[in-house]
Each structure stands twice: as C-alpha cells, then as structure tokens.
C-alpha cells in the first residue's frame, strides 16, 4: 500500500511525484546481497522529511546526462524528524530533528575510519560510496519524498541540539546535507585562508556556497564566474566580484581588472562535466573549467574540484567524454605545481562545525544561495526553473513544516 510519495525521473527533462511504499527498516536487496549486510536494518531510522532540496547533481540525471534509468527516485539532500528507529539505534530518539549527509556511510570500514565517508566500502556493491536517490549509488530510495529510511543512523545523522531553534533556521540548516559542506570542501581544499584571492567557476548553488565558504575562511576577494546574469547578480548580492564568461574578454583579463594580476591564490570548479566554453556563441566543452582554473591559479596554488564528473555521459559532445575522458591540460597543472582535490565531499568532515556557524549567526548560507521553498507537488516546476538557470536553491517542504 502506498503511504508515501517521491519525485521520480521519467525521462530526459521530465520528473513526476508518484506514490511509493512507506519505508521499512531494510537495506536495498542489491546492497544486502552484494556486500553481505543483513536485510533488516535495525541500525536505521525512518524520517518524516522536513526539507529536501533540488541539487544540480539531480539535474544531470534529469537532463539525461547520466545512465539513470526511468523510474529512478530522486533526492539526496535530506533533513527530517525521526518517527521510528531500529533496536540498534542507541543515541537518537523519536522526535529528534536531524541533518542527513548525502553520503551513505557505514561508520565501520577503513574509509569511514579515515573520515572519507564519500567512498564508504560497505554500502554499494558497484563501487565505493553511496547516496540516496542517485544512479549507480547503491539503489537507496531518494529523499525528495514525504518519508525516507536512513541506515547506520547513529553514525550518519547529525542531531540539532535545539529543535525549536533548528526549525527557525531550517532554510540554512537544510543546506548541511550537501551544498554547504560541498562548497566549503571546495574552498578548503583549494587552500583558501585569510587574505586569499579566490576564483569560483559556476554561480549555481554549489558555486555560491563555495563563494560564501571562501568568505568564512577569510578570503580578501572572491570572484565568481558564470554565463547567467541572474546568477552573477546573486553572487554580487553578498559581496562577491564577478566574471562574465560570455564576454570575448578572457577570464584572466577580467580577473586582472579586479585584483591587479591575471591569477588568484585559489580556484574552485563548481561546474563539472556540463561545462561550456567562453564567448557569446560558446558550446559545450567538458574540460573548459578544469583548464580555466589551472590557467588562473598562481604557481604552487591549489584547486578544489567539487563539480561532478562522471564515467558515463550519453549526451557528451564526443566519444571520449562519454566515458569521462577529457582533454585536460595536465602539463600546465604539472608545470605550475598545482594540487588537485576531487571527488564527493565527505560531508561528515564539516557538517557539525558548519551547523554551529549557522546556529550562532556566523553563516547565512540560505541568503547566499537564495533558498526558495516549494511544495512537493511543485517539484517538477522547480526542476524546470532550475534547468533554465534560476538563481535559486529550491527547498522542498513535503509536510508544510517550514514557516
């Protein structure tokens, strides 16, 4: 019997809200069989979803740019209230309000012990790492839903210390499940510190989160590059400088006009594999941003790359890119002695500290990314607006709990 609803991928450019069974304390069959877990998940909890966000990573699937099958459930940014817990959950209680990292992690394997929770070894038989509602990430049901199951809850769930206070700040706290830690990870691994000059490629929600994170880390100047005027205006709204990549003026020259030289101390790729070239008639060039950030980062600098790159892209512009092989100027990065950090953000490495920054008014991430609340029924419309480049971070409120 369907006692739940979830957003489902229906084919390129299409999503729908469909009925689905109420979650059980069980792991997906493929995970149980593939890695030897028990089917019954007494280590899990069931959440009433308070907020769940639309992510740019979801859009890659919805555009048909991954191998996601029709029927794939969506949603990996989850904040919710515990309404049921398994007998092995020791430190959480029904009624607790928690943030859920998009990385599903067991808390027991070597990677989890090393705080590399984005590549947990025990939650996905296909490859290291898992996520809710994402292709090739273990078959876990998506969280753009009314209810969802979270495994290994004592390890994965971040409990908010004061539920009433958390609900008042939910527009900010909902960003802890992914984009705030992901943006922070990009800036932190790029070496941003007091007085840094920083270039962030991409003014989508992750790029804006990276820019705000760079400010928190003490950057002197944060420059954000994008092709969409509305998104560049959003970056300027909280103190960033901007670069318009549709202009014929090279990025290096635009940066020099801002900081006095054509390079920065640190750079972040918040675009990923659907990158486009420069100029008013630019077309898709998957390696453009990676090459840009090498070009504009000083000798000995660092590059943070939270932007998503995939091993299977059916819509890529050339055969190599379809399997994730890109024309990267690695010789330039080598010659400049750059350091690169790639891969999923290990959310648990950062989320507690960022929670404290929000609760004590040191971070205003909802303002930075223009958090915009919609109902679950309006999720398809939200996907359409986001795909058109809206300068908004859509927050889905399935139960009308966000004031």
mmCIF file with all atom_site columns, C-alpha atoms in Angstrom, residues 145-238:
data_model
loop_
_atom_site.group_PDB
_atom_site.id
_atom_site.type_symbol
_atom_site.label_atom_id
_atom_site.label_alt_id
_atom_site.label_comp_id
_atom_site.label_asym_id
_atom_site.label_entity_id
_atom_site.label_seq_id
_atom_site.pdbx_PDB_ins_code
_atom_site.Cartn_x
_atom_site.Cartn_y
_atom_site.Cartn_z
_atom_site.occupancy
_atom_site.B_iso_or_equiv
_atom_site.pdbx_formal_charge
_atom_site.auth_seq_id
_atom_site.auth_comp_id
_atom_site.auth_asym_id
_atom_site.auth_atom_id
_atom_site.pdbx_PDB_model_num
ATOM 1  C CA . UNK A 1 145 ? 9.745  12.339 -0.538  1.00 0.00 ? 145 UNK A CA 1
ATOM 2  C CA . UNK A 1 146 ? 7.444  12.505 2.433   1.00 0.00 ? 146 UNK A CA 1
ATOM 3  C CA . UNK A 1 147 ? 9.309  9.772  4.328   1.00 0.00 ? 147 UNK A CA 1
ATOM 4  C CA . UNK A 1 148 ? 12.685 8.090  3.922   1.00 0.00 ? 148 UNK A CA 1
ATOM 5  C CA . UNK A 1 149 ? 14.835 5.438  5.617   1.00 0.00 ? 149 UNK A CA 1
ATOM 6  C CA . UNK A 1 150 ? 18.349 6.349  6.810   1.00 0.00 ? 150 UNK A CA 1
ATOM 7  C CA . UNK A 1 151 ? 20.747 3.458  7.614   1.00 0.00 ? 151 UNK A CA 1
ATOM 8  C CA . UNK A 1 152 ? 23.529 3.437  10.232  1.00 0.00 ? 152 UNK A CA 1
ATOM 9  C CA . UNK A 1 153 ? 21.680 6.303  11.857  1.00 0.00 ? 153 UNK A CA 1
ATOM 10 C CA . UNK A 1 154 ? 23.879 6.824  14.917  1.00 0.00 ? 154 UNK A CA 1
ATOM 11 C CA . UNK A 1 155 ? 26.801 7.477  12.580  1.00 0.00 ? 155 UNK A CA 1
ATOM 12 C CA . UNK A 1 156 ? 25.068 9.292  9.729   1.00 0.00 ? 156 UNK A CA 1
ATOM 13 C CA . UNK A 1 157 ? 22.552 11.567 11.429  1.00 0.00 ? 157 UNK A CA 1
ATOM 14 C CA . UNK A 1 158 ? 23.580 14.959 12.787  1.00 0.00 ? 158 UNK A CA 1
ATOM 15 C CA . UNK A 1 159 ? 21.138 15.848 15.560  1.00 0.00 ? 159 UNK A CA 1
ATOM 16 C CA . UNK A 1 160 ? 20.260 19.506 16.042  1.00 0.00 ? 160 UNK A CA 1
ATOM 17 C CA . UNK A 1 161 ? 20.702 20.403 19.727  1.00 0.00 ? 161 UNK A CA 1
ATOM 18 C CA . UNK A 1 162 ? 17.564 22.562 19.957  1.00 0.00 ? 162 UNK A CA 1
ATOM 19 C CA . UNK A 1 163 ? 14.643 21.503 17.772  1.00 0.00 ? 163 UNK A CA 1
ATOM 20 C CA . UNK A 1 164 ? 12.742 24.781 18.043  1.00 0.00 ? 164 UNK A CA 1
ATOM 21 C CA . UNK A 1 165 ? 15.820 26.823 17.169  1.00 0.00 ? 165 UNK A CA 1
ATOM 22 C CA . UNK A 1 166 ? 16.580 24.480 14.278  1.00 0.00 ? 166 UNK A CA 1
ATOM 23 C CA . UNK A 1 167 ? 13.109 24.904 12.784  1.00 0.00 ? 167 UNK A CA 1
ATOM 24 C CA . UNK A 1 168 ? 13.571 28.674 12.917  1.00 0.00 ? 168 UNK A CA 1
ATOM 25 C CA . UNK A 1 169 ? 16.818 28.324 10.936  1.00 0.00 ? 169 UNK A CA 1
ATOM 26 C CA . UNK A 1 170 ? 15.745 25.426 8.745   1.00 0.00 ? 170 UNK A CA 1
ATOM 27 C CA . UNK A 1 171 ? 16.372 27.272 5.459   1.00 0.00 ? 171 UNK A CA 1
ATOM 28 C CA . UNK A 1 172 ? 20.050 27.456 6.425   1.00 0.00 ? 172 UNK A CA 1
ATOM 29 C CA . UNK A 1 173 ? 20.333 24.102 8.174   1.00 0.00 ? 173 UNK A CA 1
ATOM 30 C CA . UNK A 1 174 ? 18.820 22.213 5.228   1.00 0.00 ? 174 UNK A CA 1
ATOM 31 C CA . UNK A 1 175 ? 21.987 23.116 3.274   1.00 0.00 ? 175 UNK A CA 1
ATOM 32 C CA . UNK A 1 176 ? 24.102 20.969 5.636   1.00 0.00 ? 176 UNK A CA 1
ATOM 33 C CA . UNK A 1 177 ? 23.106 17.755 3.852   1.00 0.00 ? 177 UNK A CA 1
ATOM 34 C CA . UNK A 1 178 ? 25.163 18.656 0.762   1.00 0.00 ? 178 UNK A CA 1
ATOM 35 C CA . UNK A 1 179 ? 25.830 22.040 -0.789  1.00 0.00 ? 179 UNK A CA 1
ATOM 36 C CA . UNK A 1 180 ? 27.212 23.941 2.200   1.00 0.00 ? 180 UNK A CA 1
ATOM 37 C CA . UNK A 1 181 ? 29.754 21.239 3.131   1.00 0.00 ? 181 UNK A CA 1
ATOM 38 C CA . UNK A 1 182 ? 30.422 20.622 -0.582  1.00 0.00 ? 182 UNK A CA 1
ATOM 39 C CA . UNK A 1 183 ? 31.078 24.295 -1.257  1.00 0.00 ? 183 UNK A CA 1
ATOM 40 C CA . UNK A 1 184 ? 33.176 24.551 1.891   1.00 0.00 ? 184 UNK A CA 1
ATOM 41 C CA . UNK A 1 185 ? 35.121 21.433 0.868   1.00 0.00 ? 185 UNK A CA 1
ATOM 42 C CA . UNK A 1 186 ? 35.872 23.052 -2.492  1.00 0.00 ? 186 UNK A CA 1
ATOM 43 C CA . UNK A 1 187 ? 37.168 26.246 -0.877  1.00 0.00 ? 187 UNK A CA 1
ATOM 44 C CA . UNK A 1 188 ? 39.011 24.495 1.945   1.00 0.00 ? 188 UNK A CA 1
ATOM 45 C CA . UNK A 1 189 ? 40.811 22.022 -0.320  1.00 0.00 ? 189 UNK A CA 1
ATOM 46 C CA . UNK A 1 190 ? 41.734 24.914 -2.616  1.00 0.00 ? 190 UNK A CA 1
ATOM 47 C CA . UNK A 1 191 ? 43.680 26.325 0.321   1.00 0.00 ? 191 UNK A CA 1
ATOM 48 C CA . UNK A 1 192 ? 41.541 29.410 0.915   1.00 0.00 ? 192 UNK A CA 1
ATOM 49 C CA . UNK A 1 193 ? 42.689 31.270 4.003   1.00 0.00 ? 193 UNK A CA 1
ATOM 50 C CA . UNK A 1 194 ? 42.982 34.766 5.450   1.00 0.00 ? 194 UNK A CA 1
ATOM 51 C CA . UNK A 1 195 ? 43.659 37.262 2.671   1.00 0.00 ? 195 UNK A CA 1
ATOM 52 C CA . UNK A 1 196 ? 43.303 34.827 -0.243  1.00 0.00 ? 196 UNK A CA 1
ATOM 53 C CA . UNK A 1 197 ? 42.137 35.838 -3.678  1.00 0.00 ? 197 UNK A CA 1
ATOM 54 C CA . UNK A 1 198 ? 39.735 33.192 -4.969  1.00 0.00 ? 198 UNK A CA 1
ATOM 55 C CA . UNK A 1 199 ? 38.069 32.326 -8.268  1.00 0.00 ? 199 UNK A CA 1
ATOM 56 C CA . UNK A 1 200 ? 34.922 30.163 -8.163  1.00 0.00 ? 200 UNK A CA 1
ATOM 57 C CA . UNK A 1 201 ? 33.759 28.821 -11.522 1.00 0.00 ? 201 UNK A CA 1
ATOM 58 C CA . UNK A 1 202 ? 29.988 28.496 -11.534 1.00 0.00 ? 202 UNK A CA 1
ATOM 59 C CA . UNK A 1 203 ? 27.306 30.535 -9.763  1.00 0.00 ? 203 UNK A CA 1
ATOM 60 C CA . UNK A 1 204 ? 24.844 27.715 -9.221  1.00 0.00 ? 204 UNK A CA 1
ATOM 61 C CA . UNK A 1 205 ? 24.036 26.792 -5.606  1.00 0.00 ? 205 UNK A CA 1
ATOM 62 C CA . UNK A 1 206 ? 27.310 24.903 -5.009  1.00 0.00 ? 206 UNK A CA 1
ATOM 63 C CA . UNK A 1 207 ? 29.349 27.717 -6.507  1.00 0.00 ? 207 UNK A CA 1
ATOM 64 C CA . UNK A 1 208 ? 27.549 30.274 -4.365  1.00 0.00 ? 208 UNK A CA 1
ATOM 65 C CA . UNK A 1 209 ? 28.076 28.038 -1.331  1.00 0.00 ? 209 UNK A CA 1
ATOM 66 C CA . UNK A 1 210 ? 31.787 27.808 -2.190  1.00 0.00 ? 210 UNK A CA 1
ATOM 67 C CA . UNK A 1 211 ? 31.966 31.593 -2.512  1.00 0.00 ? 211 UNK A CA 1
ATOM 68 C CA . UNK A 1 212 ? 30.272 32.131 0.861   1.00 0.00 ? 212 UNK A CA 1
ATOM 69 C CA . UNK A 1 213 ? 32.562 29.494 2.368   1.00 0.00 ? 213 UNK A CA 1
ATOM 70 C CA . UNK A 1 214 ? 35.608 31.309 0.994   1.00 0.00 ? 214 UNK A CA 1
ATOM 71 C CA . UNK A 1 215 ? 34.391 34.434 2.767   1.00 0.00 ? 215 UNK A CA 1
ATOM 72 C CA . UNK A 1 216 ? 34.026 32.451 6.022   1.00 0.00 ? 216 UNK A CA 1
ATOM 73 C CA . UNK A 1 217 ? 37.584 31.192 5.582   1.00 0.00 ? 217 UNK A CA 1
ATOM 74 C CA . UNK A 1 218 ? 38.857 34.759 5.381   1.00 0.00 ? 218 UNK A CA 1
ATOM 75 C CA . UNK A 1 219 ? 39.308 35.410 1.664   1.00 0.00 ? 219 UNK A CA 1
ATOM 76 C CA . UNK A 1 220 ? 40.104 39.009 0.750   1.00 0.00 ? 220 UNK A CA 1
ATOM 77 C CA . UNK A 1 221 ? 38.439 38.804 -2.676  1.00 0.00 ? 221 UNK A CA 1
ATOM 78 C CA . UNK A 1 222 ? 36.037 36.185 -4.030  1.00 0.00 ? 222 UNK A CA 1
ATOM 79 C CA . UNK A 1 223 ? 35.373 36.230 -7.777  1.00 0.00 ? 223 UNK A CA 1
ATOM 80 C CA . UNK A 1 224 ? 32.549 34.139 -9.250  1.00 0.00 ? 224 UNK A CA 1
ATOM 81 C CA . UNK A 1 225 ? 32.304 33.304 -12.949 1.00 0.00 ? 225 UNK A CA 1
ATOM 82 C CA . UNK A 1 226 ? 29.149 32.325 -14.819 1.00 0.00 ? 226 UNK A CA 1
ATOM 83 C CA . UNK A 1 227 ? 27.196 32.908 -18.023 1.00 0.00 ? 227 UNK A CA 1
ATOM 84 C CA . UNK A 1 228 ? 23.794 33.727 -16.487 1.00 0.00 ? 228 UNK A CA 1
ATOM 85 C CA . UNK A 1 229 ? 23.243 37.371 -15.442 1.00 0.00 ? 229 UNK A CA 1
ATOM 86 C CA . UNK A 1 230 ? 20.740 36.477 -12.696 1.00 0.00 ? 230 UNK A CA 1
ATOM 87 C CA . UNK A 1 231 ? 23.237 34.135 -11.057 1.00 0.00 ? 231 UNK A CA 1
ATOM 88 C CA . UNK A 1 232 ? 26.046 36.692 -11.276 1.00 0.00 ? 232 UNK A CA 1
ATOM 89 C CA . UNK A 1 233 ? 23.746 39.236 -9.619  1.00 0.00 ? 233 UNK A CA 1
ATOM 90 C CA . UNK A 1 234 ? 23.064 36.746 -6.823  1.00 0.00 ? 234 UNK A CA 1
ATOM 91 C CA . UNK A 1 235 ? 26.827 36.389 -6.260  1.00 0.00 ? 235 UNK A CA 1
ATOM 92 C CA . UNK A 1 236 ? 27.222 40.155 -6.081  1.00 0.00 ? 236 UNK A CA 1
ATOM 93 C CA . UNK A 1 237 ? 24.357 40.347 -3.560  1.00 0.00 ? 237 UNK A CA 1
ATOM 94 C CA . UNK A 1 238 ? 26.614 39.024 -0.780  1.00 0.00 ? 238 UNK A CA 1
#
